[in-house]
Coordinates of C-alpha atoms in Angstrom, one line a residue:
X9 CA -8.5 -12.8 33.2
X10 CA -9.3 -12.8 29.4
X11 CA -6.9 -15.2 27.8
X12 CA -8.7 -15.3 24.0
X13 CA -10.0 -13.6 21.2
X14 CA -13.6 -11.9 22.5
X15 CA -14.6 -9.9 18.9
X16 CA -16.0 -11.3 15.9
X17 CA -14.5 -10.9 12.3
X18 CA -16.9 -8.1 11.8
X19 CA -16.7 -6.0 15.1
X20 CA -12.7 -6.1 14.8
X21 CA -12.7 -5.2 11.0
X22 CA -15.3 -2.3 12.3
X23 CA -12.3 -0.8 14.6
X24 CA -9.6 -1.6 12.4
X25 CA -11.2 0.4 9.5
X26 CA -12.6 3.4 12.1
X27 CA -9.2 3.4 14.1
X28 CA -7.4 5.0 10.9
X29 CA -3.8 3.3 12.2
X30 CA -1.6 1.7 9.7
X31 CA -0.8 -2.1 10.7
X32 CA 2.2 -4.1 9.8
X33 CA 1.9 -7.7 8.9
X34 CA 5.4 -9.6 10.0
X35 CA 6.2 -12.9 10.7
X36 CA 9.0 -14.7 12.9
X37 CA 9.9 -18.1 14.5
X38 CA 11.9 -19.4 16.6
X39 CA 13.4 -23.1 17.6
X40 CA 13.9 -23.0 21.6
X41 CA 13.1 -25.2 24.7
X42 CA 9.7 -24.3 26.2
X43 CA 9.3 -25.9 29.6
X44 CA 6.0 -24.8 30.0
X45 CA 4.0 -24.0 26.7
X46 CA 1.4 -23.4 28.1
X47 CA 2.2 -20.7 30.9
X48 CA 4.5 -19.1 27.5
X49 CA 1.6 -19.0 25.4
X50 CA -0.8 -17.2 28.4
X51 CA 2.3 -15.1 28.8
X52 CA 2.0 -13.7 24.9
X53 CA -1.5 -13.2 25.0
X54 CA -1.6 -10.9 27.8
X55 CA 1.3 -8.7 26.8
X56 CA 0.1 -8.4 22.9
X57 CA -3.3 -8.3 23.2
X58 CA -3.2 -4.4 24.7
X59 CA -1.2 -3.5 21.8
X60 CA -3.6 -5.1 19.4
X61 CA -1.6 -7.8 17.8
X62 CA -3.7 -9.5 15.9
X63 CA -2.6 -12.7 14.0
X64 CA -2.2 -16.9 13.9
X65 CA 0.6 -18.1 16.3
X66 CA 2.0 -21.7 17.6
X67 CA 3.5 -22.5 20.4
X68 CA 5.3 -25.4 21.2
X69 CA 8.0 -27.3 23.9
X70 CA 10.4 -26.8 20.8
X71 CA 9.8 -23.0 19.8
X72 CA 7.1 -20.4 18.1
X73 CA 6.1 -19.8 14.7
X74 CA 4.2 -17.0 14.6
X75 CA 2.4 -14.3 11.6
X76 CA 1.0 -11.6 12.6
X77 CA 0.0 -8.0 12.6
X78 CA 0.4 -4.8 14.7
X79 CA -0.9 -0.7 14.5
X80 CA 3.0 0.1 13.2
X81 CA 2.9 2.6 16.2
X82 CA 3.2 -0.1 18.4
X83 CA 5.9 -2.2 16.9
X84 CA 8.8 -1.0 19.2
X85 CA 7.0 -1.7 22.5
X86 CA 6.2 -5.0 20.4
X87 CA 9.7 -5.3 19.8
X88 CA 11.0 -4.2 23.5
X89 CA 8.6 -7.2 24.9
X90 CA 10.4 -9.9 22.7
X91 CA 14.0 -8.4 23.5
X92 CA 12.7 -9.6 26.9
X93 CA 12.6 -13.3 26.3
X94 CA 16.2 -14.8 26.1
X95 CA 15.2 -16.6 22.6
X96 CA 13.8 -13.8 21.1
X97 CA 15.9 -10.8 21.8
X98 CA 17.0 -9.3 18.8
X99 CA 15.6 -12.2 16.5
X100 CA 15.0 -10.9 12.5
X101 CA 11.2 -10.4 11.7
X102 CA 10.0 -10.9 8.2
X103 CA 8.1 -7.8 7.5
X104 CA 5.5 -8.2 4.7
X105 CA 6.2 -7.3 1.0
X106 CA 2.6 -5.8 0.8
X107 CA 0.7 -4.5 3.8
X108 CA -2.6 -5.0 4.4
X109 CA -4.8 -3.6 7.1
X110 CA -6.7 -6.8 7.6
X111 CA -4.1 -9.6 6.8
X112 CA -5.3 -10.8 10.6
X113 CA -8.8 -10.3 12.4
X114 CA -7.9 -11.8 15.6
X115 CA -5.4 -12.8 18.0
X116 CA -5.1 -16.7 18.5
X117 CA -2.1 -18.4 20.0
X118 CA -2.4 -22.1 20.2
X119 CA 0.1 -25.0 22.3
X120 CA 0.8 -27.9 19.6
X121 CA 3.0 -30.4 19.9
X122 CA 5.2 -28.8 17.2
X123 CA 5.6 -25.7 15.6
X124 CA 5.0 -27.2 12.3
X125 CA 4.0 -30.5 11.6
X126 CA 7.0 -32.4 9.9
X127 CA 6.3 -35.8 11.0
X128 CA 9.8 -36.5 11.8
X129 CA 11.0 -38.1 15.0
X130 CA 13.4 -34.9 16.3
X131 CA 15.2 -37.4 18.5
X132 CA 16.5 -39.8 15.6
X133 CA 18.9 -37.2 14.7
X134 CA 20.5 -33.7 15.5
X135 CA 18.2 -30.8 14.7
X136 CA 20.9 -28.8 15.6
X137 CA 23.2 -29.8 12.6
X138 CA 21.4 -27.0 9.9
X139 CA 22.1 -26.8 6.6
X140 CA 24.5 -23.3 5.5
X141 CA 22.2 -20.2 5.8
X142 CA 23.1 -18.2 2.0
X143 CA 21.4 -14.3 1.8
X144 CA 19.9 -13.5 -1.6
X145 CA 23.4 -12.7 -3.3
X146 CA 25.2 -15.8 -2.2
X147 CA 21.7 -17.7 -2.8
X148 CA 21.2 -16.5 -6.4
X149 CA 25.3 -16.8 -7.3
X150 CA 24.8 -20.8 -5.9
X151 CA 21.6 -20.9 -8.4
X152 CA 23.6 -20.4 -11.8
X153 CA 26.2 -23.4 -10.6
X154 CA 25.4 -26.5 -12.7
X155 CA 26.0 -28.8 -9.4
X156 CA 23.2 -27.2 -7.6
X157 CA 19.5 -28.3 -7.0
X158 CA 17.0 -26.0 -5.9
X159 CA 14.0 -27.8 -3.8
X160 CA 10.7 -25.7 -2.9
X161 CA 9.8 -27.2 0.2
X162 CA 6.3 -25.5 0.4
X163 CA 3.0 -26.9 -1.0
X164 CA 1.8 -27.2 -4.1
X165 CA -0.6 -24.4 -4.2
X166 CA 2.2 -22.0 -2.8
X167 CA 5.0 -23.0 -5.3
X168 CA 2.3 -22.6 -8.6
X169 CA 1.7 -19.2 -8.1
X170 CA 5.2 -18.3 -7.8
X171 CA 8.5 -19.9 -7.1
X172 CA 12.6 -19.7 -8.1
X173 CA 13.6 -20.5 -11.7
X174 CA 14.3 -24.1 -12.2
X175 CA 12.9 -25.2 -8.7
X176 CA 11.9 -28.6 -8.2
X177 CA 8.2 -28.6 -7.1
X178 CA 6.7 -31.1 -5.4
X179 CA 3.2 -31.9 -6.0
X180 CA 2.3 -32.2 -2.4
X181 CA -0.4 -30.9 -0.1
X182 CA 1.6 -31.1 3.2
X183 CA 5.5 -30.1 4.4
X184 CA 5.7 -33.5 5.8
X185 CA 4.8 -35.6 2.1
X186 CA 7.3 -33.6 0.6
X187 CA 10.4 -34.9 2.5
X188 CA 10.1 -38.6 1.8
X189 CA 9.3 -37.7 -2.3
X190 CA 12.5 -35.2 -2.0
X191 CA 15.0 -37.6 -0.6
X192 CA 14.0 -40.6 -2.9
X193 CA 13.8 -38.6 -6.0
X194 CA 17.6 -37.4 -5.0
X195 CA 19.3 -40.2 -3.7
X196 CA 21.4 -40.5 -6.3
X197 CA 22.8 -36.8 -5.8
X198 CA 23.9 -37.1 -2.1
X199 CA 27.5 -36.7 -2.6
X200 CA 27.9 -34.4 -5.5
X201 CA 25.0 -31.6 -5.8
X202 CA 24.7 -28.7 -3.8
X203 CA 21.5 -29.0 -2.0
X204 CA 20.2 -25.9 -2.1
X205 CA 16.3 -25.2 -0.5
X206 CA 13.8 -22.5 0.5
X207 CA 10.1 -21.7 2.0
X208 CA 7.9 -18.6 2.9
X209 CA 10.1 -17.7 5.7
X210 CA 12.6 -20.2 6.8
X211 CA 10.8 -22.0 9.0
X212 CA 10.3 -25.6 7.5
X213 CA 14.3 -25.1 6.1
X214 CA 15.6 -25.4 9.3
X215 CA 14.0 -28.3 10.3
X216 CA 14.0 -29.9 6.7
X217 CA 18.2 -29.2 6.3
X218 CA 18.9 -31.3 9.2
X219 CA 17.0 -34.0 8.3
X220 CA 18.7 -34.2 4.9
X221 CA 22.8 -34.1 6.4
X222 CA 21.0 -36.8 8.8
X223 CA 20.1 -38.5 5.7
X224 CA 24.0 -38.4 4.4
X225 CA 24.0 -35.2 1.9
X226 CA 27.3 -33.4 2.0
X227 CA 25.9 -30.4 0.8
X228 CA 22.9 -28.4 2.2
X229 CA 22.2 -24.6 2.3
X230 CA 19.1 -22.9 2.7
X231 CA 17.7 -19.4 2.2
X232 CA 18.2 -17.1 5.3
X233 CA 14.8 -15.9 6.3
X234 CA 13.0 -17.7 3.2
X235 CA 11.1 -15.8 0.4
X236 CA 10.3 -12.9 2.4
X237 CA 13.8 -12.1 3.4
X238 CA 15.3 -12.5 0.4
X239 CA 12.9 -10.1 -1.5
X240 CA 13.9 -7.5 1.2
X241 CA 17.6 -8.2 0.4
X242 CA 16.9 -8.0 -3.5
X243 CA 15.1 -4.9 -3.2
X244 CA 18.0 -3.4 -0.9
X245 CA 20.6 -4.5 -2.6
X246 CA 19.2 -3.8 -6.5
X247 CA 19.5 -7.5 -7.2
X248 CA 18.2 -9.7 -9.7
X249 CA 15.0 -11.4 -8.0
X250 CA 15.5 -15.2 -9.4
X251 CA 11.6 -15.7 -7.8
X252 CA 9.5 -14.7 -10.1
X253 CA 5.4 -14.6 -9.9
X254 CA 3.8 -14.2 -6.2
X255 CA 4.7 -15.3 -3.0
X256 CA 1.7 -17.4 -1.2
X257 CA 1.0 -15.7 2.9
X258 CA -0.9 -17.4 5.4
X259 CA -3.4 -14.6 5.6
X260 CA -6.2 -12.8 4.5
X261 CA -4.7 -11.7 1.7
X262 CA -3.3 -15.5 0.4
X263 CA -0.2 -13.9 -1.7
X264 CA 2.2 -10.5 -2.1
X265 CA 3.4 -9.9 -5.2
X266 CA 7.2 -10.8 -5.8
X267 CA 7.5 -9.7 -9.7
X268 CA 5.4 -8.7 -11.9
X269 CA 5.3 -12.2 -13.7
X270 CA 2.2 -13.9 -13.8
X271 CA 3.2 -17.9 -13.6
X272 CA -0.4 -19.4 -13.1
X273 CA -3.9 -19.7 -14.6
X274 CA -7.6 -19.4 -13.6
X275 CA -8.4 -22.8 -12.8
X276 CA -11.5 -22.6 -14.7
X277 CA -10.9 -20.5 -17.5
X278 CA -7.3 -20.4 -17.8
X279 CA -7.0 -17.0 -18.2
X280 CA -2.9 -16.0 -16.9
X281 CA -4.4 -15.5 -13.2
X282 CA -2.7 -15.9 -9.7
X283 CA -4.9 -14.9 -7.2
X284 CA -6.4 -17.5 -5.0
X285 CA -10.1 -17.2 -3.5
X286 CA -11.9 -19.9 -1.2
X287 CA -15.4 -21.3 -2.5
X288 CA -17.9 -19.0 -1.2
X289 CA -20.1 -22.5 -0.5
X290 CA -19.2 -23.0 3.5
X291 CA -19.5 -26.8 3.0
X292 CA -16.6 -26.4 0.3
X293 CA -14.4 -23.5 1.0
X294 CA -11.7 -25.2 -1.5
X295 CA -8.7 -22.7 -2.1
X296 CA -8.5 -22.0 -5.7
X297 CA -7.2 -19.9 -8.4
X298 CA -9.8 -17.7 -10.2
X299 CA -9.3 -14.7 -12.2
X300 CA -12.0 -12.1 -11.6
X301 CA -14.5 -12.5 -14.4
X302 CA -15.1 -16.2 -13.2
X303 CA -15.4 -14.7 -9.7
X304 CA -18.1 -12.2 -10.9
X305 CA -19.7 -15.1 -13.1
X306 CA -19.4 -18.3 -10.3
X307 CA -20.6 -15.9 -7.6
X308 CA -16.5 -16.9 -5.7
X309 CA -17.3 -20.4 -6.3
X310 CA -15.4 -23.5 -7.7
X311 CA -18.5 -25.2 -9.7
X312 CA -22.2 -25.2 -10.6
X313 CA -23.0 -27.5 -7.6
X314 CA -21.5 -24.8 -5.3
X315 CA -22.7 -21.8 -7.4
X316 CA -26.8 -23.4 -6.9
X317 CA -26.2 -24.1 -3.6
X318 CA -24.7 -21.0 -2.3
X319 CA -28.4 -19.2 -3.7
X320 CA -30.5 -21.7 -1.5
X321 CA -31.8 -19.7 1.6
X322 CA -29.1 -19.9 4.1
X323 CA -31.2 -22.2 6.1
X324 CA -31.2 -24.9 3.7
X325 CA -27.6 -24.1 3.1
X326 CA -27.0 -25.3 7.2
X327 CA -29.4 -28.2 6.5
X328 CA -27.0 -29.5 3.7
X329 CA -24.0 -28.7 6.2
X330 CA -25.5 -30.0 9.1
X331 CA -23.3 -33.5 9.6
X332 CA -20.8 -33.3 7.2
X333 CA -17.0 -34.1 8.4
X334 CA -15.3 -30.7 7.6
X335 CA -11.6 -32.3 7.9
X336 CA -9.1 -32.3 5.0
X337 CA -11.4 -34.1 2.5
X338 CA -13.6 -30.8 2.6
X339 CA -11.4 -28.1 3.0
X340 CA -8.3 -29.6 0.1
X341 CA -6.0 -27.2 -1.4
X342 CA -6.6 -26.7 -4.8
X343 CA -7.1 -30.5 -5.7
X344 CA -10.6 -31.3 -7.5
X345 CA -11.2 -32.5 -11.0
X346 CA -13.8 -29.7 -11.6
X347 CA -10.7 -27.4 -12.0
X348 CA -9.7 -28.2 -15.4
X349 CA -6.4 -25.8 -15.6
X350 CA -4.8 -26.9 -12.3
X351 CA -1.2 -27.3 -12.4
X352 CA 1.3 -28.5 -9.8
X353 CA 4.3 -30.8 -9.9
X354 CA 6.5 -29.7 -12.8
X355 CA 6.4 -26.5 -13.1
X356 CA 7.5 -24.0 -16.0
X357 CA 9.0 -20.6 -15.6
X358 CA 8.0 -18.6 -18.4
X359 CA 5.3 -15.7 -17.6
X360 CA 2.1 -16.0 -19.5
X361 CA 1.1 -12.3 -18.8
X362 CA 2.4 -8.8 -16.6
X363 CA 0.6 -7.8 -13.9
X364 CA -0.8 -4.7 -13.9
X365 CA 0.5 -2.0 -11.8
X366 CA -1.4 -1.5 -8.5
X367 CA -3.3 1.8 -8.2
X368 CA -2.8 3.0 -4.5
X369 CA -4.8 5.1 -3.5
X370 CA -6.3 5.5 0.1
X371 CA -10.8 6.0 0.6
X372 CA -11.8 7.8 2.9
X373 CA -14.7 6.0 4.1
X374 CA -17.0 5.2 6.9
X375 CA -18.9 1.9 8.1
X376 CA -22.7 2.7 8.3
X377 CA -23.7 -1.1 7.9
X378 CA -24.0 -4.7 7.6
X379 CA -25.1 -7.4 5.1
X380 CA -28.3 -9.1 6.0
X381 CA -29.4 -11.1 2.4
X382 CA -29.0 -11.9 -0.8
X383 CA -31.8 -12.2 -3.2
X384 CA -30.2 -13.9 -6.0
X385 CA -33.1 -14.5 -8.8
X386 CA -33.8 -10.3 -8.2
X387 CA -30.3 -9.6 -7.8
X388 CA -31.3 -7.3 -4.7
X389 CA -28.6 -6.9 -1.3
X390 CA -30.2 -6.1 1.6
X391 CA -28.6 -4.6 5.1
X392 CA -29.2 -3.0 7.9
X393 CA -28.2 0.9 9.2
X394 CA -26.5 0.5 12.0
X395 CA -25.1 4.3 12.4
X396 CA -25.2 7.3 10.1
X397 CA -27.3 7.4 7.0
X398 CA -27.4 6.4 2.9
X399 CA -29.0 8.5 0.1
X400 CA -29.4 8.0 -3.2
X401 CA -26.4 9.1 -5.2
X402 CA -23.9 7.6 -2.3
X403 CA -21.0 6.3 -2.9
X404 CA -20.2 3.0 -0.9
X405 CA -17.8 0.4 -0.6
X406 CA -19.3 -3.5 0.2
X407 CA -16.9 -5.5 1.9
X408 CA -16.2 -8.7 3.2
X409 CA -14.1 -11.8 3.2
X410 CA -15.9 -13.5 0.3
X411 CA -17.0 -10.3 -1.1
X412 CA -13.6 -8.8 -1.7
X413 CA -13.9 -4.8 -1.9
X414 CA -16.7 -4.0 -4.1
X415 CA -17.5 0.1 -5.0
X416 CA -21.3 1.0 -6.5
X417 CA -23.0 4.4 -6.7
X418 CA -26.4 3.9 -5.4
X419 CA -29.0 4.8 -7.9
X420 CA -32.3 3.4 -6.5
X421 CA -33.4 2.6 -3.0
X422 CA -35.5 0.6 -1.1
X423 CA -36.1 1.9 2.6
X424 CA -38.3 -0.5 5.1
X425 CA -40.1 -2.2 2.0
X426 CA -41.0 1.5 0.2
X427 CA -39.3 3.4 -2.3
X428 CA -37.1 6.4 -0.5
X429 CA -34.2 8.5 -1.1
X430 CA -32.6 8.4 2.5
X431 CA -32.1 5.5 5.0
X432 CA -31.2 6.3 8.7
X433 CA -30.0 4.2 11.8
X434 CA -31.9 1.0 12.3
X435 CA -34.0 1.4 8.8
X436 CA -33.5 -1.9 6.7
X437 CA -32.2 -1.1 2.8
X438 CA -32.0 -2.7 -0.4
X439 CA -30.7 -2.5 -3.5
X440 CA -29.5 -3.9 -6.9
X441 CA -26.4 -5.9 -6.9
X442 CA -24.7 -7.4 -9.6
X443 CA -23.1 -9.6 -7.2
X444 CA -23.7 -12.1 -4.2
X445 CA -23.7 -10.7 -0.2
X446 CA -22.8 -12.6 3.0
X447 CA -23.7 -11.8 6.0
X448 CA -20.1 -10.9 6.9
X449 CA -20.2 -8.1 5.0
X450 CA -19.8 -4.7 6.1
X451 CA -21.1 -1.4 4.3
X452 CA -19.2 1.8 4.3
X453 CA -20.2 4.9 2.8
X454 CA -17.0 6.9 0.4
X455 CA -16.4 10.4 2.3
X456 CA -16.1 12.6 -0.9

């Protein structure tokens, strides 16, 4: 019996795009005792993968953490199956801020020994003995007393694109550096502060609360469903959202907008920016910050070095890769020295620009194709018809997860090597692109 994810990145996007069903991105954990993780974890796959869940989901002896996404028609059978397990029935999911369609491109649900690596030895103290859960009023009424400190217990490439007013922000790149720096830099505060702490969803809080009253402070709270939670509170309630800037998501599309406060930079510019992007150079792939002009002029990449690499024929580009250790000193968060307007640490909370309103507006579109090369001194795309046809005058949307969503107009085309106005099925096309294609990309043509 099929117990894993069978479709590629492409072939899913393909039937996510032509199935025309709205998903929902959501998010829940839970801290339980598992016997078997293994047997649970088989268990979730074969009920969720016929109702196309899709999404990044751990499984533990000590609980789930899971983020994921659904066709919204199927979120109460979803729903009914968790109501099912004793643990889950009836638990809060954290719906997404902002939806997107292909937050997830498969399902993967994997046994680890903990639901999120802490580092912390569970039976040196009672994980049961959580700090006070506060909703968004009671959260932001405890932010304006003068006793109270506010800890971001995320990573430093979450907190800098957004985080609460006068949050203390460590410079870390993992949950479990951040407790050591947190309880030294507070010792002095055990008895007399309100300890008052928050994350994406709630997750690392309830771990991260006990391990503080363990460590002899009086006072710990934490926010009730994290960031996500609170901005559905906010926005129910017509409260005053104390986060300001985005809120970093463990998906596709790296951030949902919280306020319209812009909090970061470009990391190469330093244009007021917040959206993240991962070096299009597969030997780098380091998360950073870029506003789009850099991304139009580095070709999605974090330097020069990556930007002449990534235009060497793709099999010199494997030749370079071939060998290298692609652990954590490869794939880093945000931290190189090329990046000359990274920021982390101390934070500040004044906005250095307004985003602009979103324009939503739903294209009508249709995938015809797929990305075959990049001929970067020409500036030429090339793909391959794979159903329907192009013309000249088309309109048509490039897309991948590099690529972002690019639209064009085609003015001048290439068909099998020879000037044409109209490619069909299995004909090879190029044309002008101001911009570098992958071979993940997928080509859809606008349906006027």
């Amino acid at each position: 019996m099929q117990l894993y994810n069978t479709l590629s990145a492409e072939e899913r996007t393909a039937l996510i795009e032509n199935s025309g069903k709205q998903r929902l991105t959501l998010s829940f954990y839970a801290y339980a005792h598992i016997l078997d993780p293994q047997q649970f974890r088989d268990s979730l796959f074969m009920a969720w993968n016929p109702l196309e869940v899709l999404g990044r989901i751990y499984v533990a002896t000590e609980g789930i953490n899971a983020q994921l996404s659904l066709p919204a028609d199927n979120f109460y059978t979803f729903k009914d199956h968790l109501d099912t397990i004793p643990f889950l029935k009836d638990i809060r999911l954290n719906v997404a801020v902002e939806q997107d369609d292909l937050s997830f491109l498969k399902l993967t649900i994997k046994v680890r020994n903990k639901v999120v690596a802490d580092g912390l030895d569970d039976a040196s103290f009672d994980v049961t003995n959580k700090g006070i859960h506060l909703g968004a009023k009671d959260f932001n009424q405890m932010l304006e007393d003068p006793n109270t400190i506010v800890v971001d217990f995320r990573n430093h490439y979450e907190s800098e694109i957004g985080h609460f007013r006068g949050a203390i922000t460590p410079d870390v790149e993992t949950f479990r550096e951040s407790l050591p720096i947190i309880e030294n830099q507070l010792a002095d505060y055990k008895e007399d502060k309100n300890l008052l702490m928050y994350c994406t969803g709630g997750i690392r809080c309830e771990k991260a609360s006990a391990f503080f009253k363990h460590k002899g402070f009086k006072n710990v709270y934490q926010l009730e469903g994290g960031i996500i939670e609170y901005t559905r509170q906010v926005k129910a309630e017509n409260l005053e959202s104390k986060f300001i800037g985005k809120n970093f998501v463990f998906d596709a599309r790296l951030g949902e907008r919280i306020t319209d406060d812009i909090v970061a930079q470009c990391h190469q510019c330093g244009k007021p920016c917040d959206n993240h992007t991962n070096c299009a150079n597969e030997a780098c792939h380091l998360l950073f910050i870029q506003c789009d002009d850099c991304k139009e002029a580095m070709h999605n990449t974090c330097s020069n070095e990556c930007l002449e690499i990534i235009q060497l024929p793709e099999e010199e580009q494997k030749a370079l890769r071939r060998g290298v250790n692609k652990g954590n000193m490869i794939f880093r968060k945000g931290k190189s020295d090329k990046l000359q307007f990274k920021k982390s640490g101390e934070l500040g909370d004044i906005a250095l620009a307004t985003a602009p309103k979103a324009k939503r507006s739903r294209i009508r579109k249709t995938l015809i194709g797929k990305g075959e090369h990049y001929f970067p001194k020409a500036q030429v795309g090339q793909f391959t018809i794979e159903q329907g046809e192009l013309k000249v005058g088309d309109r048509i949307i490039i897309s991948g997860p590099t690529t972002g969503e690019q639209q064009l107009t085609v003015d001048v085309l290439r068909v099998n090597g020879q000037e044409g106005n109209i490619a069909k099925t299995g004909d090879k096309v190029t044309f002008n692109l101001p911009f570098r294609i992958r071979l993940s990309d997928k080509l859809y043509k606008i349906i006027e």
